[in-house]
Amino acid sequence: MGTLTTPRIRLATAADAALLARHRADMFRDMGRLNAATYGPLAAASAAYFARAIPAGEYAGWIATTGDETDAPIAGAGVQVRAMLPRPNETGTALTDGPEGIVLNVYTEHAWRRRGVAELLMRHLLEWSRARGLVRVVLHASAGGRPLYEKLGFVPTNEMRYTGTD
Ligand SMILES: CC(C)(COP(=O)(O)OP(=O)(O)OC[C@H]1O[C@@H](n2cnc3c(N)ncnc32)[C@H](O)[C@@H]1OP(=O)(O)O)[C@@H](O)C(=O)NCCC(=O)NCCS
């Protein structure tokens, strides 16, 4: 297990595309949803996505680093900003058309888990989302991530899924 000082959190840029892509592929691998042969293609396709979507403002990512002299990356999280149709607000009393955020790519390297790094990343993400005017933030929780999201105030919704299309 690594020795953690205070982790440093920074916003990702397009130059971090390969790192974000590795976090994404490692996340799916650890969730048991990615076989070895698909790791490389997913990482390559994701790097291309991040290199385009970050400058376009469609995706914002955060990277946690050790905060020591190496300042090595140890975790990441991101949010995709998605336009929504005009809709009633929660109370049905007014219209809202602000974008929503979808939390993606929450990943902490094994040696740095259970020290609050993902929680710290998520708090930065939520603060940014509020400032950016996102009307809501949604995610699909893995079994490992669920307690963290519940602690932050996320609640289950009525979403349904049809998986026959891919
Ligand atoms: C899920 C995941 C991102 C959590 O990362 P993490 O950095 O370990 O998360 P945190 O440390 O902030 O919180 C995780 C747990 O550690 C606990 N924790 C936080 N600080 C702690 C500390 N100093 N000492 C001991 N435990 C601590 C938290 O209370 C939490 O416990 P709980 O799960 O029993 O509620 C990480 O396990 C991971 O990458 N998993 C694989 C990919 C994945 O599932 N990603 C989520 C997709 S939705």
PDB file of C-alpha atoms and ligand atoms in Angstrom:
ATOM      1  CA  MET A   1       0.000   0.000   0.000  1.00  0.00           C
ATOM      2  CA  GLY A   2       1.369   3.438  -0.918  1.00  0.00           C
ATOM      3  CA  THR A   3       2.033   6.208   1.577  1.00  0.00           C
ATOM      4  CA  LEU A   4      -0.411   8.982   0.975  1.00  0.00           C
ATOM      5  CA  THR A   5       0.273  12.549   1.965  1.00  0.00           C
ATOM      6  CA  THR A   6      -2.638  14.779   1.010  1.00  0.00           C
ATOM      7  CA  PRO A   7      -3.740  13.900  -2.495  1.00  0.00           C
ATOM      8  CA  ARG A   8      -3.808  16.745  -4.958  1.00  0.00           C
ATOM      9  CA  ILE A   9      -6.776  17.123  -7.298  1.00  0.00           C
ATOM     10  CA  ARG A  10      -6.535  18.827 -10.671  1.00  0.00           C
ATOM     11  CA  LEU A  11      -8.734  19.249 -13.729  1.00  0.00           C
ATOM     12  CA  ALA A  12      -7.697  17.061 -16.639  1.00  0.00           C
ATOM     13  CA  THR A  13      -6.722  18.545 -19.987  1.00  0.00           C
ATOM     14  CA  ALA A  14      -6.613  16.968 -23.439  1.00  0.00           C
ATOM     15  CA  ALA A  15      -2.963  16.109 -22.686  1.00  0.00           C
ATOM     16  CA  ASP A  16      -4.270  13.649 -20.042  1.00  0.00           C
ATOM     17  CA  ALA A  17      -6.332  11.701 -22.597  1.00  0.00           C
ATOM     18  CA  ALA A  18      -4.192   8.546 -22.401  1.00  0.00           C
ATOM     19  CA  LEU A  19      -4.274   8.507 -18.579  1.00  0.00           C
ATOM     20  CA  LEU A  20      -8.048   9.008 -18.455  1.00  0.00           C
ATOM     21  CA  ALA A  21      -8.433   6.242 -21.022  1.00  0.00           C
ATOM     22  CA  ARG A  22      -6.345   3.886 -18.888  1.00  0.00           C
ATOM     23  CA  HIS A  23      -8.478   4.692 -15.825  1.00  0.00           C
ATOM     24  CA  ARG A  24     -11.609   3.954 -17.863  1.00  0.00           C
ATOM     25  CA  ALA A  25     -10.312   0.606 -19.118  1.00  0.00           C
ATOM     26  CA  ASP A  26      -8.993  -0.348 -15.639  1.00  0.00           C
ATOM     27  CA  MET A  27     -12.386   0.520 -14.155  1.00  0.00           C
ATOM     28  CA  PHE A  28     -14.247  -1.794 -16.555  1.00  0.00           C
ATOM     29  CA  ARG A  29     -11.617  -4.509 -16.026  1.00  0.00           C
ATOM     30  CA  ASP A  30     -11.998  -4.307 -12.224  1.00  0.00           C
ATOM     31  CA  MET A  31     -15.775  -4.414 -12.579  1.00  0.00           C
ATOM     32  CA  GLY A  32     -15.385  -7.695 -14.485  1.00  0.00           C
ATOM     33  CA  ARG A  33     -16.807  -6.186 -17.666  1.00  0.00           C
ATOM     34  CA  LEU A  34     -13.763  -6.146 -19.963  1.00  0.00           C
ATOM     35  CA  ASN A  35     -11.758  -9.039 -21.340  1.00  0.00           C
ATOM     36  CA  ALA A  36      -8.026  -8.764 -22.047  1.00  0.00           C
ATOM     37  CA  ALA A  37      -8.420  -8.503 -25.821  1.00  0.00           C
ATOM     38  CA  THR A  38     -10.799  -5.550 -25.558  1.00  0.00           C
ATOM     39  CA  TYR A  39      -8.647  -3.531 -23.122  1.00  0.00           C
ATOM     40  CA  GLY A  40      -6.395  -1.993 -25.822  1.00  0.00           C
ATOM     41  CA  PRO A  41      -9.167  -1.066 -28.268  1.00  0.00           C
ATOM     42  CA  LEU A  42     -11.262   0.481 -25.462  1.00  0.00           C
ATOM     43  CA  ALA A  43      -8.289   2.513 -24.193  1.00  0.00           C
ATOM     44  CA  ALA A  44      -7.431   3.746 -27.709  1.00  0.00           C
ATOM     45  CA  ALA A  45     -11.013   4.699 -28.557  1.00  0.00           C
ATOM     46  CA  SER A  46     -11.469   6.390 -25.177  1.00  0.00           C
ATOM     47  CA  ALA A  47      -8.246   8.406 -25.552  1.00  0.00           C
ATOM     48  CA  ALA A  48      -9.514   9.713 -28.891  1.00  0.00           C
ATOM     49  CA  TYR A  49     -12.818  10.635 -27.241  1.00  0.00           C
ATOM     50  CA  PHE A  50     -11.163  12.531 -24.351  1.00  0.00           C
ATOM     51  CA  ALA A  51      -8.787  14.402 -26.681  1.00  0.00           C
ATOM     52  CA  ARG A  52     -11.820  15.733 -28.538  1.00  0.00           C
ATOM     53  CA  ALA A  53     -14.459  16.049 -25.804  1.00  0.00           C
ATOM     54  CA  ILE A  54     -12.400  17.882 -23.152  1.00  0.00           C
ATOM     55  CA  PRO A  55     -11.538  20.901 -25.328  1.00  0.00           C
ATOM     56  CA  ALA A  56     -15.133  20.880 -26.620  1.00  0.00           C
ATOM     57  CA  GLY A  57     -16.469  21.204 -23.040  1.00  0.00           C
ATOM     58  CA  GLU A  58     -18.444  17.957 -23.334  1.00  0.00           C
ATOM     59  CA  TYR A  59     -16.394  16.167 -20.712  1.00  0.00           C
ATOM     60  CA  ALA A  60     -14.625  17.317 -17.569  1.00  0.00           C
ATOM     61  CA  GLY A  61     -12.207  15.044 -15.747  1.00  0.00           C
ATOM     62  CA  TRP A  62     -10.350  15.204 -12.443  1.00  0.00           C
ATOM     63  CA  ILE A  63      -7.114  13.485 -11.581  1.00  0.00           C
ATOM     64  CA  ALA A  64      -5.875  12.761  -8.071  1.00  0.00           C
ATOM     65  CA  THR A  65      -2.125  12.635  -7.583  1.00  0.00           C
ATOM     66  CA  THR A  66      -0.062  11.576  -4.573  1.00  0.00           C
ATOM     67  CA  GLY A  67       0.754  15.151  -3.595  1.00  0.00           C
ATOM     68  CA  ASP A  68       4.364  14.192  -2.766  1.00  0.00           C
ATOM     69  CA  GLU A  69       7.463  14.950  -4.858  1.00  0.00           C
ATOM     70  CA  THR A  70       6.517  12.325  -7.477  1.00  0.00           C
ATOM     71  CA  ASP A  71       2.954  13.648  -7.755  1.00  0.00           C
ATOM     72  CA  ALA A  72       2.027  10.423  -9.526  1.00  0.00           C
ATOM     73  CA  PRO A  73      -1.570   9.923 -10.657  1.00  0.00           C
ATOM     74  CA  ILE A  74      -3.540   7.525  -8.432  1.00  0.00           C
ATOM     75  CA  ALA A  75      -7.209   8.022  -9.289  1.00  0.00           C
ATOM     76  CA  GLY A  76      -9.662   9.808 -11.540  1.00  0.00           C
ATOM     77  CA  ALA A  77     -13.297  10.679 -12.110  1.00  0.00           C
ATOM     78  CA  GLY A  78     -15.200  12.534 -14.786  1.00  0.00           C
ATOM     79  CA  VAL A  79     -18.506  13.946 -15.883  1.00  0.00           C
ATOM     80  CA  GLN A  80     -20.044  14.066 -19.339  1.00  0.00           C
ATOM     81  CA  VAL A  81     -22.187  17.154 -19.872  1.00  0.00           C
ATOM     82  CA  ARG A  82     -25.353  16.208 -21.742  1.00  0.00           C
ATOM     83  CA  ALA A  83     -27.952  18.601 -23.160  1.00  0.00           C
ATOM     84  CA  MET A  84     -31.528  17.919 -22.061  1.00  0.00           C
ATOM     85  CA  LEU A  85     -34.876  18.722 -23.615  1.00  0.00           C
ATOM     86  CA  PRO A  86     -36.854  21.494 -21.916  1.00  0.00           C
ATOM     87  CA  ARG A  87     -38.522  19.865 -18.922  1.00  0.00           C
ATOM     88  CA  PRO A  88     -40.480  20.794 -15.820  1.00  0.00           C
ATOM     89  CA  ASN A  89     -38.418  21.369 -12.709  1.00  0.00           C
ATOM     90  CA  GLU A  90     -38.769  19.051  -9.689  1.00  0.00           C
ATOM     91  CA  THR A  91     -41.962  20.759  -8.485  1.00  0.00           C
ATOM     92  CA  GLY A  92     -43.523  21.195 -11.936  1.00  0.00           C
ATOM     93  CA  THR A  93     -43.714  24.934 -11.434  1.00  0.00           C
ATOM     94  CA  ALA A  94     -41.218  26.122 -14.039  1.00  0.00           C
ATOM     95  CA  LEU A  95     -39.216  25.016 -17.036  1.00  0.00           C
ATOM     96  CA  THR A  96     -35.599  23.995 -16.909  1.00  0.00           C
ATOM     97  CA  ASP A  97     -33.347  23.211 -19.843  1.00  0.00           C
ATOM     98  CA  GLY A  98     -29.974  23.129 -18.114  1.00  0.00           C
ATOM     99  CA  PRO A  99     -27.677  20.234 -18.966  1.00  0.00           C
ATOM    100  CA  GLU A 100     -27.281  17.120 -16.843  1.00  0.00           C
ATOM    101  CA  GLY A 101     -24.047  15.470 -15.855  1.00  0.00           C
ATOM    102  CA  ILE A 102     -23.292  11.784 -16.107  1.00  0.00           C
ATOM    103  CA  VAL A 103     -20.546  10.644 -13.773  1.00  0.00           C
ATOM    104  CA  LEU A 104     -18.142   8.286 -15.523  1.00  0.00           C
ATOM    105  CA  ASN A 105     -14.739   6.712 -15.097  1.00  0.00           C
ATOM    106  CA  VAL A 106     -14.492   6.740 -11.309  1.00  0.00           C
ATOM    107  CA  TYR A 107     -11.375   4.741 -10.605  1.00  0.00           C
ATOM    108  CA  THR A 108      -8.769   4.495  -7.833  1.00  0.00           C
ATOM    109  CA  GLU A 109      -5.637   2.410  -8.263  1.00  0.00           C
ATOM    110  CA  HIS A 110      -5.615  -0.617  -5.954  1.00  0.00           C
ATOM    111  CA  ALA A 111      -2.786   0.567  -3.676  1.00  0.00           C
ATOM    112  CA  TRP A 112      -4.645   3.810  -2.889  1.00  0.00           C
ATOM    113  CA  ARG A 113      -8.151   2.524  -2.187  1.00  0.00           C
ATOM    114  CA  ARG A 114     -10.185   3.071   0.986  1.00  0.00           C
ATOM    115  CA  ARG A 115      -8.491   6.307   1.946  1.00  0.00           C
ATOM    116  CA  GLY A 116     -11.145   8.693   0.696  1.00  0.00           C
ATOM    117  CA  VAL A 117      -9.535   9.539  -2.657  1.00  0.00           C
ATOM    118  CA  ALA A 118     -12.631   8.757  -4.752  1.00  0.00           C
ATOM    119  CA  GLU A 119     -14.775  10.702  -2.299  1.00  0.00           C
ATOM    120  CA  LEU A 120     -12.478  13.713  -2.614  1.00  0.00           C
ATOM    121  CA  LEU A 121     -12.656  13.498  -6.414  1.00  0.00           C
ATOM    122  CA  MET A 122     -16.446  13.239  -6.300  1.00  0.00           C
ATOM    123  CA  ARG A 123     -16.705  16.299  -4.048  1.00  0.00           C
ATOM    124  CA  HIS A 124     -14.666  18.316  -6.568  1.00  0.00           C
ATOM    125  CA  LEU A 125     -16.837  16.981  -9.384  1.00  0.00           C
ATOM    126  CA  LEU A 126     -20.080  17.918  -7.606  1.00  0.00           C
ATOM    127  CA  GLU A 127     -18.833  21.384  -6.707  1.00  0.00           C
ATOM    128  CA  TRP A 128     -17.827  21.981 -10.323  1.00  0.00           C
ATOM    129  CA  SER A 129     -21.212  20.643 -11.514  1.00  0.00           C
ATOM    130  CA  ARG A 130     -23.072  23.110  -9.292  1.00  0.00           C
ATOM    131  CA  ALA A 131     -20.926  26.012 -10.497  1.00  0.00           C
ATOM    132  CA  ARG A 132     -21.365  24.883 -14.135  1.00  0.00           C
ATOM    133  CA  GLY A 133     -25.163  24.949 -13.699  1.00  0.00           C
ATOM    134  CA  LEU A 134     -25.862  21.246 -14.219  1.00  0.00           C
ATOM    135  CA  VAL A 135     -29.453  20.629 -13.137  1.00  0.00           C
ATOM    136  CA  ARG A 136     -28.735  17.100 -11.982  1.00  0.00           C
ATOM    137  CA  VAL A 137     -25.972  14.537 -11.854  1.00  0.00           C
ATOM    138  CA  VAL A 138     -26.644  10.858 -12.570  1.00  0.00           C
ATOM    139  CA  LEU A 139     -24.560   7.697 -12.638  1.00  0.00           C
ATOM    140  CA  HIS A 140     -24.663   3.922 -12.828  1.00  0.00           C
ATOM    141  CA  ALA A 141     -23.083   2.568  -9.677  1.00  0.00           C
ATOM    142  CA  SER A 142     -20.909  -0.510  -9.518  1.00  0.00           C
ATOM    143  CA  ALA A 143     -21.294  -2.637  -6.392  1.00  0.00           C
ATOM    144  CA  GLY A 144     -18.003  -1.192  -5.124  1.00  0.00           C
ATOM    145  CA  GLY A 145     -18.990   2.398  -5.820  1.00  0.00           C
ATOM    146  CA  ARG A 146     -22.537   2.343  -4.448  1.00  0.00           C
ATOM    147  CA  PRO A 147     -21.731   3.046  -0.764  1.00  0.00           C
ATOM    148  CA  LEU A 148     -19.593   6.014  -1.751  1.00  0.00           C
ATOM    149  CA  TYR A 149     -22.351   7.554  -3.877  1.00  0.00           C
ATOM    150  CA  GLU A 150     -24.975   6.939  -1.191  1.00  0.00           C
ATOM    151  CA  LYS A 151     -22.748   8.719   1.307  1.00  0.00           C
ATOM    152  CA  LEU A 152     -22.605  11.702  -1.051  1.00  0.00           C
ATOM    153  CA  GLY A 153     -26.405  11.872  -1.323  1.00  0.00           C
ATOM    154  CA  PHE A 154     -27.136   9.962  -4.536  1.00  0.00           C
ATOM    155  CA  VAL A 155     -30.433   8.042  -4.485  1.00  0.00           C
ATOM    156  CA  PRO A 156     -31.812   5.250  -6.729  1.00  0.00           C
ATOM    157  CA  THR A 157     -34.091   6.399  -9.581  1.00  0.00           C
ATOM    158  CA  ASN A 158     -36.755   4.873 -11.775  1.00  0.00           C
ATOM    159  CA  GLU A 159     -34.430   4.281 -14.719  1.00  0.00           C
ATOM    160  CA  MET A 160     -35.010   1.077 -16.713  1.00  0.00           C
ATOM    161  CA  ARG A 161     -32.664  -0.483 -19.226  1.00  0.00           C
ATOM    162  CA  TYR A 162     -33.109  -2.545 -22.365  1.00  0.00           C
ATOM    163  CA  THR A 163     -29.917  -4.401 -23.208  1.00  0.00           C
ATOM    164  CA  GLY A 164     -30.909  -6.117 -26.424  1.00  0.00           C
ATOM    165  CA  THR A 165     -29.273  -3.551 -28.698  1.00  0.00           C
ATOM    166  CA  ASP A 166     -25.511  -4.141 -28.346  1.00  0.00           C
TER     167      ASP A 166
HETATM  168  C1  LIG B   1     -15.124   2.255  -6.148  1.00  0.00           C
HETATM  169  C2  LIG B   1     -13.776   2.955  -6.051  1.00  0.00           C
HETATM  170  C3  LIG B   1     -13.672   4.046  -7.101  1.00  0.00           C
HETATM  171  C4  LIG B   1     -13.638   3.579  -4.653  1.00  0.00           C
HETATM  172  O1  LIG B   1     -12.391   4.275  -4.591  1.00  0.00           O
HETATM  173  P1  LIG B   1     -11.728   4.675  -3.191  1.00  0.00           P
HETATM  174  O2  LIG B   1     -10.723   5.732  -3.475  1.00  0.00           O
HETATM  175  O3  LIG B   1     -11.283   3.455  -2.497  1.00  0.00           O
HETATM  176  O4  LIG B   1     -12.994   5.306  -2.440  1.00  0.00           O
HETATM  177  P2  LIG B   1     -13.032   5.981  -1.003  1.00  0.00           P
HETATM  178  O5  LIG B   1     -11.797   5.640  -0.236  1.00  0.00           O
HETATM  179  O6  LIG B   1     -13.372   7.408  -1.176  1.00  0.00           O
HETATM  180  O7  LIG B   1     -14.282   5.246  -0.376  1.00  0.00           O
HETATM  181  C5  LIG B   1     -14.327   3.824  -0.419  1.00  0.00           C
HETATM  182  C6  LIG B   1     -14.481   3.246   0.980  1.00  0.00           C
HETATM  183  O8  LIG B   1     -13.346   3.555   1.745  1.00  0.00           O
HETATM  184  C7  LIG B   1     -13.765   4.086   3.009  1.00  0.00           C
HETATM  185  N1  LIG B   1     -12.734   4.977   3.461  1.00  0.00           N
HETATM  186  C8  LIG B   1     -12.533   6.255   3.112  1.00  0.00           C
HETATM  187  N2  LIG B   1     -11.475   6.755   3.759  1.00  0.00           N
HETATM  188  C9  LIG B   1     -10.985   5.757   4.512  1.00  0.00           C
HETATM  189  C10 LIG B   1      -9.883   5.633   5.392  1.00  0.00           C
HETATM  190  N3  LIG B   1      -9.063   6.661   5.640  1.00  0.00           N
HETATM  191  N4  LIG B   1      -9.660   4.435   5.965  1.00  0.00           N
HETATM  192  C11 LIG B   1     -10.473   3.389   5.721  1.00  0.00           C
HETATM  193  N5  LIG B   1     -11.533   3.431   4.900  1.00  0.00           N
HETATM  194  C12 LIG B   1     -11.787   4.610   4.314  1.00  0.00           C
HETATM  195  C13 LIG B   1     -15.047   4.777   2.676  1.00  0.00           C
HETATM  196  O9  LIG B   1     -15.866   4.999   3.816  1.00  0.00           O
HETATM  197  C14 LIG B   1     -15.641   3.791   1.757  1.00  0.00           C
HETATM  198  O10 LIG B   1     -16.127   2.706   2.526  1.00  0.00           O
HETATM  199  P3  LIG B   1     -17.447   1.927   2.157  1.00  0.00           P
HETATM  200  O11 LIG B   1     -17.288   1.472   0.715  1.00  0.00           O
HETATM  201  O12 LIG B   1     -17.462   0.799   3.124  1.00  0.00           O
HETATM  202  O13 LIG B   1     -18.533   2.940   2.341  1.00  0.00           O
HETATM  203  C15 LIG B   1     -12.607   1.938  -6.228  1.00  0.00           C
HETATM  204  O14 LIG B   1     -12.800   0.846  -5.364  1.00  0.00           O
HETATM  205  C16 LIG B   1     -12.478   1.429  -7.642  1.00  0.00           C
HETATM  206  O15 LIG B   1     -11.770   2.020  -8.463  1.00  0.00           O
HETATM  207  N6  LIG B   1     -13.162   0.295  -7.934  1.00  0.00           N
HETATM  208  C17 LIG B   1     -13.132  -0.319  -9.271  1.00  0.00           C
HETATM  209  C18 LIG B   1     -13.870   0.514 -10.311  1.00  0.00           C
HETATM  210  C19 LIG B   1     -15.267   0.931  -9.889  1.00  0.00           C
HETATM  211  O16 LIG B   1     -16.075   0.126  -9.447  1.00  0.00           O
HETATM  212  N7  LIG B   1     -15.532   2.222 -10.039  1.00  0.00           N
HETATM  213  C20 LIG B   1     -16.830   2.818  -9.737  1.00  0.00           C
HETATM  214  C21 LIG B   1     -17.683   2.758 -10.952  1.00  0.00           C
HETATM  215  S1  LIG B   1     -19.314   3.368 -10.640  1.00  0.00           S
END
